[in-house]
Coordinates of C-alpha atoms in Angstrom, one line a residue:
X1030 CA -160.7 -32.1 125.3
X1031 CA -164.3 -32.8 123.7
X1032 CA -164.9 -36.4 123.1
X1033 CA -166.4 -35.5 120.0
X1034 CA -163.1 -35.3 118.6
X1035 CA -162.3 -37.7 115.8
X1036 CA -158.6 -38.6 114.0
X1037 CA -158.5 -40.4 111.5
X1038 CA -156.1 -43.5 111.2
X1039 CA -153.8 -44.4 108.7
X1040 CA -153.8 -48.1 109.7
X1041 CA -154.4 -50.8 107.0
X1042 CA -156.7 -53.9 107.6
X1043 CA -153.5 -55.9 107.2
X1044 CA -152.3 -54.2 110.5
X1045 CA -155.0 -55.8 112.1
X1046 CA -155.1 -59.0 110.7
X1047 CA -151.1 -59.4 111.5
X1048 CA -151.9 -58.3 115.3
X1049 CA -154.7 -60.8 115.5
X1050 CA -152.8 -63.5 114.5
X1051 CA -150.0 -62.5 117.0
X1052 CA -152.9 -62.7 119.6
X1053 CA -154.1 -65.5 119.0
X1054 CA -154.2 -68.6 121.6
X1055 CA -152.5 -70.3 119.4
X1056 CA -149.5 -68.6 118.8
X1057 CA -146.0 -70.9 119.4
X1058 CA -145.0 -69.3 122.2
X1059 CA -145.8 -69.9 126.1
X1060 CA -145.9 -66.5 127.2
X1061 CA -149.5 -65.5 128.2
X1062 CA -151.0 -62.1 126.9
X1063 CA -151.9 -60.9 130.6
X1064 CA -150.7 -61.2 134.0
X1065 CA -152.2 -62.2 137.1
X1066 CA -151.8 -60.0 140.4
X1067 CA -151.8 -62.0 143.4
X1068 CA -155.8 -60.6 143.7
X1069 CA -156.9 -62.2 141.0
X1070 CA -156.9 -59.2 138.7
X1071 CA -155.7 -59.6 134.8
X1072 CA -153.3 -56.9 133.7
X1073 CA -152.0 -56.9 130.6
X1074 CA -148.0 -57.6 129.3
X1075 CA -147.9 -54.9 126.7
X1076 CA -149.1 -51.5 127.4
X1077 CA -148.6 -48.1 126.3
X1078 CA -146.6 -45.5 128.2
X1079 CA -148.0 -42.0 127.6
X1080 CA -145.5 -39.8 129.7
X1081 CA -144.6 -36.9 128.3
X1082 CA -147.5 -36.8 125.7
X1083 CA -150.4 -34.9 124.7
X1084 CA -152.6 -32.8 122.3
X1085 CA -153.4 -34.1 119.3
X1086 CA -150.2 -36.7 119.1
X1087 CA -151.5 -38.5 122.4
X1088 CA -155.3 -38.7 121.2
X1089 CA -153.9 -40.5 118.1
X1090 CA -151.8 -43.0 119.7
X1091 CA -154.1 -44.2 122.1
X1092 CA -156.8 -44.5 120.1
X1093 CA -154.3 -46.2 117.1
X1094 CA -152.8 -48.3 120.2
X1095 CA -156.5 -49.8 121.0
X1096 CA -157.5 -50.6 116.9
X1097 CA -154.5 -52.8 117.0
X1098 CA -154.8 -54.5 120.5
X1099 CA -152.6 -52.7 123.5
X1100 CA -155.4 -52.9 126.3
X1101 CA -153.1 -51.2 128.5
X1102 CA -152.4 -47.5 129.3
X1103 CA -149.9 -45.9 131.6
X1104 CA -150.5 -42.6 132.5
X1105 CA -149.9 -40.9 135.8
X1106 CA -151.6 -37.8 137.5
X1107 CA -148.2 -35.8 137.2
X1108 CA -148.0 -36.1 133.1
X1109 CA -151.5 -34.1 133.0
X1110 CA -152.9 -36.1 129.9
X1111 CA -155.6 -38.4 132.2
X1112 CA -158.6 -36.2 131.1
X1113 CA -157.0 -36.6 127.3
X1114 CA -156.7 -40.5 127.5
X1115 CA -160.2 -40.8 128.5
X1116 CA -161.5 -38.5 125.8
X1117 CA -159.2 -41.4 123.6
X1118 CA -160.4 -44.3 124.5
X1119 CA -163.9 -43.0 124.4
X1120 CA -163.5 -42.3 121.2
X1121 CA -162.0 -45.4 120.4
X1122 CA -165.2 -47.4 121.8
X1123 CA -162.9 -49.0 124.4
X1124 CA -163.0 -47.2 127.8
X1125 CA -164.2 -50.8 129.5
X1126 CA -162.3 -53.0 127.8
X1127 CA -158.6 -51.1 128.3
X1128 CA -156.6 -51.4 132.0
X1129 CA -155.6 -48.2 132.9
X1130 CA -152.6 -47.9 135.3
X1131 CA -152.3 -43.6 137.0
X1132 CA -149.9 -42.3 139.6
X1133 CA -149.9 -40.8 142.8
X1134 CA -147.1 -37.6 142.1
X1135 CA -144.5 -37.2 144.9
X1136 CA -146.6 -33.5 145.0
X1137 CA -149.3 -35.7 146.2
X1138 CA -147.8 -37.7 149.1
X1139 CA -149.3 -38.5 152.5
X1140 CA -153.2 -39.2 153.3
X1141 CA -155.4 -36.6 152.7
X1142 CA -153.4 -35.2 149.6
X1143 CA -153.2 -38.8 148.4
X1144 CA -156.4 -39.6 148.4
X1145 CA -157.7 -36.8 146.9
X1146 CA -155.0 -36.6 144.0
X1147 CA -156.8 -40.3 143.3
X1148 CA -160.5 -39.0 143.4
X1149 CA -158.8 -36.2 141.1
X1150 CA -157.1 -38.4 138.8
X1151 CA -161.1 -40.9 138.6
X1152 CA -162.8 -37.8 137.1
X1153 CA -160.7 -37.3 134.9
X1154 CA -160.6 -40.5 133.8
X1155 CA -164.3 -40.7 133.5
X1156 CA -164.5 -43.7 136.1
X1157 CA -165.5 -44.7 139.8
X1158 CA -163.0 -47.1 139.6
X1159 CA -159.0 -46.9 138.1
X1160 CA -157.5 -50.4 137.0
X1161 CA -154.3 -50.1 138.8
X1162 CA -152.9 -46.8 141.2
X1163 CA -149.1 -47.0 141.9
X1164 CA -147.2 -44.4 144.3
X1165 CA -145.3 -42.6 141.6
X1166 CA -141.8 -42.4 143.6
X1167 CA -140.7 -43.2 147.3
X1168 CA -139.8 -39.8 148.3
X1169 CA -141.7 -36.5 148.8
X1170 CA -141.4 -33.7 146.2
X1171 CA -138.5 -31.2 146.9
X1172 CA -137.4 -33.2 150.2
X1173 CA -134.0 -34.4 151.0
X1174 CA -133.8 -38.5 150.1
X1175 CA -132.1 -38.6 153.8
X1176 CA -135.4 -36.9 155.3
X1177 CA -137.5 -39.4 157.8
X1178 CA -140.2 -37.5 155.8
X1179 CA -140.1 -39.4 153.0
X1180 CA -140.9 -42.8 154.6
X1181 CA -143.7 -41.6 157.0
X1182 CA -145.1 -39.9 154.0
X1183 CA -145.4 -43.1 151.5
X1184 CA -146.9 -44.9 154.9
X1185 CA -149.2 -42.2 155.0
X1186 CA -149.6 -42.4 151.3
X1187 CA -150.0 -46.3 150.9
X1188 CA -152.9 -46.6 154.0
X1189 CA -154.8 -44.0 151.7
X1190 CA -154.5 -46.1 149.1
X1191 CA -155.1 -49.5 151.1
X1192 CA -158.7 -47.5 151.7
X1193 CA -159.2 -46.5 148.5
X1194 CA -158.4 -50.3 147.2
X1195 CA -160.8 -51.7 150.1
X1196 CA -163.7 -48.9 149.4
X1197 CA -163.6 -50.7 145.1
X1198 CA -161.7 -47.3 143.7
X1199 CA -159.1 -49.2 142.4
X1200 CA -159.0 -53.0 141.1
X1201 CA -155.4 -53.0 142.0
X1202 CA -152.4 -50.9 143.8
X1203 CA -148.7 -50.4 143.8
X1204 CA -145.1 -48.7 143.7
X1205 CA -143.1 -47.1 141.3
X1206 CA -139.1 -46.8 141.6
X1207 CA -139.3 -49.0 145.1
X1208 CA -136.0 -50.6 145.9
X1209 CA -136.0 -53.4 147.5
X1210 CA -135.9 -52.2 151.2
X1211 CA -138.5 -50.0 149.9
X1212 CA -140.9 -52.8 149.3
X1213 CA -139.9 -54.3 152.2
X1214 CA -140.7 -52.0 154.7
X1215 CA -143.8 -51.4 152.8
X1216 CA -144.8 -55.0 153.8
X1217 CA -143.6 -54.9 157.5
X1218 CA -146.6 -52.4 157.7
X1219 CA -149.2 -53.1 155.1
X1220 CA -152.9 -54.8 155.2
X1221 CA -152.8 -54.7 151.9
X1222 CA -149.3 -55.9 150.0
X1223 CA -148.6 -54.3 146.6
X1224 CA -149.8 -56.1 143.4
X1225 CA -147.0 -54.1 141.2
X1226 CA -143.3 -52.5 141.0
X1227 CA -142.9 -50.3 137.9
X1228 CA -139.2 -49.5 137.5
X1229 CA -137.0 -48.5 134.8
X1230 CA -135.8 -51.6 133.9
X1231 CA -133.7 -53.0 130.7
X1232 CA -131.0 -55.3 129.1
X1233 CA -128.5 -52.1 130.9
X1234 CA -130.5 -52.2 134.0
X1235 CA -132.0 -55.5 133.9
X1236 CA -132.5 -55.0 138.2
X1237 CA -132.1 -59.2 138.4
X1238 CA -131.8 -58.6 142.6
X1239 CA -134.9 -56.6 142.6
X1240 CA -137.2 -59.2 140.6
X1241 CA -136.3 -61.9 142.6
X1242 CA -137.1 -60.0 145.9
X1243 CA -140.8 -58.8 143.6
X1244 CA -141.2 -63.0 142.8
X1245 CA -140.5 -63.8 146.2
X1246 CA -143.4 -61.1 147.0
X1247 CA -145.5 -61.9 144.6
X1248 CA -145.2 -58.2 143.0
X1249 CA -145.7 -58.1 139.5
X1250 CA -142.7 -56.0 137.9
X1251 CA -143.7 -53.5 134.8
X1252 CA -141.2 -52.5 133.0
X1253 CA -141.1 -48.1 131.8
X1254 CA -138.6 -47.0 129.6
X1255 CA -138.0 -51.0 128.3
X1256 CA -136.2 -49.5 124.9
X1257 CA -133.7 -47.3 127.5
X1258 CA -135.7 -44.3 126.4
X1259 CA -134.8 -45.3 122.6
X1260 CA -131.1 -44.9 123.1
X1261 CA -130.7 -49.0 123.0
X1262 CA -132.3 -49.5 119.5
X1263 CA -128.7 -48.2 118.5
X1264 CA -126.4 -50.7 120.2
X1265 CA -124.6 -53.0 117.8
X1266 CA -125.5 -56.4 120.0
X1267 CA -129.4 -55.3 119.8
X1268 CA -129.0 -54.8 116.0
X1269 CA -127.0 -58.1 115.3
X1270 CA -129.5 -59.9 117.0
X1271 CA -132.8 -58.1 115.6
X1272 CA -131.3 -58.7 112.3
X1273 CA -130.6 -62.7 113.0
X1274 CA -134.8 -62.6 114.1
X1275 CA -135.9 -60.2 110.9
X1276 CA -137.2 -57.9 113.5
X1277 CA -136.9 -54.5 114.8
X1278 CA -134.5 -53.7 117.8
X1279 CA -137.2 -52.4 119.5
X1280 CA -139.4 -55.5 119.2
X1281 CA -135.9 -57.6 120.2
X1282 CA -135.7 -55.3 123.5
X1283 CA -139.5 -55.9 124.5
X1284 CA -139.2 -59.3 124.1
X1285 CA -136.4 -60.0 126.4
X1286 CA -138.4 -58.3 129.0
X1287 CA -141.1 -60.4 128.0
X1288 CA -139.0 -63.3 128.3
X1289 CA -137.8 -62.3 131.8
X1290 CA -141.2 -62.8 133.0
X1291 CA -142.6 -58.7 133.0
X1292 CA -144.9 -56.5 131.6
X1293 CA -143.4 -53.5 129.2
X1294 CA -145.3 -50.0 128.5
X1295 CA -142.9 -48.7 125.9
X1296 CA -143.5 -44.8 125.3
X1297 CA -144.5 -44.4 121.3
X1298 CA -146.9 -41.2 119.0
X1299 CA -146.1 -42.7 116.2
X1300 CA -147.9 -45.2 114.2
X1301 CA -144.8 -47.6 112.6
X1302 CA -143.5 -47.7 116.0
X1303 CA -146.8 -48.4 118.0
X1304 CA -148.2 -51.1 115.6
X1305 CA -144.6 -52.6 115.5
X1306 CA -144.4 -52.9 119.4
X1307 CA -147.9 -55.0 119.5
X1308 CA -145.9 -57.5 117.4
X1309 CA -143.9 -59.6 120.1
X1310 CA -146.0 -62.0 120.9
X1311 CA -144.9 -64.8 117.6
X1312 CA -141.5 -65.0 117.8
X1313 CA -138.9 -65.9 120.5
X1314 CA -134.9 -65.2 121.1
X1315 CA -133.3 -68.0 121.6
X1316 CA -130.5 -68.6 124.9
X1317 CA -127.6 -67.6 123.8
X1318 CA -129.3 -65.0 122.3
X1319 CA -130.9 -64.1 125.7
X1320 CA -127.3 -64.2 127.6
X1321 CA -125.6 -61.8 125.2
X1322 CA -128.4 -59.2 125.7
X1323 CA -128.0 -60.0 129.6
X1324 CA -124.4 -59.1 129.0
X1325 CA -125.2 -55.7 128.4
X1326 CA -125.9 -55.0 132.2
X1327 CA -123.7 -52.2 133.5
X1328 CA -126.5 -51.0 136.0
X1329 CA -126.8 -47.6 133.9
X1330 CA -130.0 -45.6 134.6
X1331 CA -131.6 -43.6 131.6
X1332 CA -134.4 -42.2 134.0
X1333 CA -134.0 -41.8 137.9
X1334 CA -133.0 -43.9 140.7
X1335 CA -134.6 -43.5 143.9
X1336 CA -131.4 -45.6 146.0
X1337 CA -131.2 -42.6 147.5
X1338 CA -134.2 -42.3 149.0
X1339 CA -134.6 -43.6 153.0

């Protein structure tokens, strides 16, 4: 994709303005614009997943995501759009000031493959150094979950990463769909303990046992598919309640992750929807509020679910 490439936005100066005030130090809520890994490293609350996405459609939405604030990117080396995202955010200005999170593919798994898939995924980010790497799933590609593979491979998999982290490749590392015995025998056998969990997680799967075992860890959770890949802007509790704020359901979905303490990378092309999601920052759901949307747990899983994976 050349970098030369330019789209024009439709995005009005009032679209700024309104995310700048949202982003402001001063606005009446408590809940801090970035999070801090247990290394010291700021990533930020809000960021946009890109899975799925390219062409045109992606370069747009990245670059519209940037103009009105999102300084996070999730990509991964699986979706194929790395080289794309970086011809974005070159365009955009931004390629220092934006924390980009990539992924290790379960194709990728053990040391050598690993490690090269990461050096891959660098050039084609156009950088010597990636924000944050996470190990995209526990398990090996086409493997049984019951195989002893799977676990000797991620071990294999994380000490590449532990390198890379330790040679300044990567400002941060983690997981991605770790349970909690996952994580746990991840740290029985680490030197270096994960800094992130990204899981599907939402008011259906809200995953309340596997953030207290991340707090207790110090492993900040990120949150993909935080709408329930769209499906819960349509529930009737989500709409009473967005209505009662004067917001949008989606904006009343990434909030209650926000509330619940995590970061959020909902997947959006499309301009209403990607300016809209910046906007969560300047208004808060109230307890009651909070419990009814915690009442829609029934442990459903839009995505996968790696419990089956040893």
């Amino acid at each position: 994709v050349s970098t030369q490439l330019t789209i024009h936005l439709a995005i009005s100066e009032q679209d700024i303005l309104r995310f700048e005030r949202i982003a402001s130090p001063s606005m009446p809520t408590n809940i801090p614009s970035s999070v801090r890994l247990w290394n010291g490293v700021e990533m930020p609350r809000l960021g946009l997943g890109t899975h799925k996405a390219s062409g045109p459609e992606l370069l747009q939405a990245v670059q519209l995501a940037v103009k009105v604030g999102y300084r996070h990117i999730d990509t991964a080396s699986i979706y194929k759009n790395e080289a794309e995202i970086a011809s974005a955010l070159k365009v955009a200005g931004a390629p220092e000031r934006v924390f980009v999170t990539t992924k290790v593919s379960p194709y990728q798994q053990g040391y050598d493959q690993a490690t090269k898939a990461v050096m891959r995924s660098m050039e084609n980010l156009g950088t010597d150094c990636v924000d944050c790497v996470l190990i995209h799933w526990p398990g090996v590609a086409r493997t049984p979950g019951v195989s002893e593979m799977n676990a000797s491979k991620r071990a294999e998999t994380w000490k590449a990463l532990e390198d890379l982290y330790k040679a300044g490749k990567c400002r941060a590392i983690g997981v991605s769909n770790y349970s909690i015995a996952h994580l746990q025998g991840l740290i029985q056998n680490c030197t270096v303990r994960p800094m992130v969990n990204q899981v599907e997680l939402h008011p259906r799967l809200s995953q309340h046992e596997l953030r207290q075992a991340c707090k207790e860890m110090n492993v900040a959770v990120v949150a993909y598919s935080p709408l329930g890949t769209g499906l819960l802007v349509d529930n009737p509790t989500v709409i009473r309640i967005s209505e009662k704020l004067g917001r949008t359901p989606a904006q009343v979905l990434l909030r209650w992750g926000l509330q619940k303490d995590i970061c959020v990378i909902p997947k959006s092309i499309t301009k209403e929807r990607i300016v809209g999601n910046s906007q969560v920052f300047d208004f808060e759901i109230e307890e009651s509020d909070m419990a009814e949307l915690d009442e829609l747990e029934d442990d459903h899983h839009f995505c996968w679910n790696a419990a089956h994976v040893l």
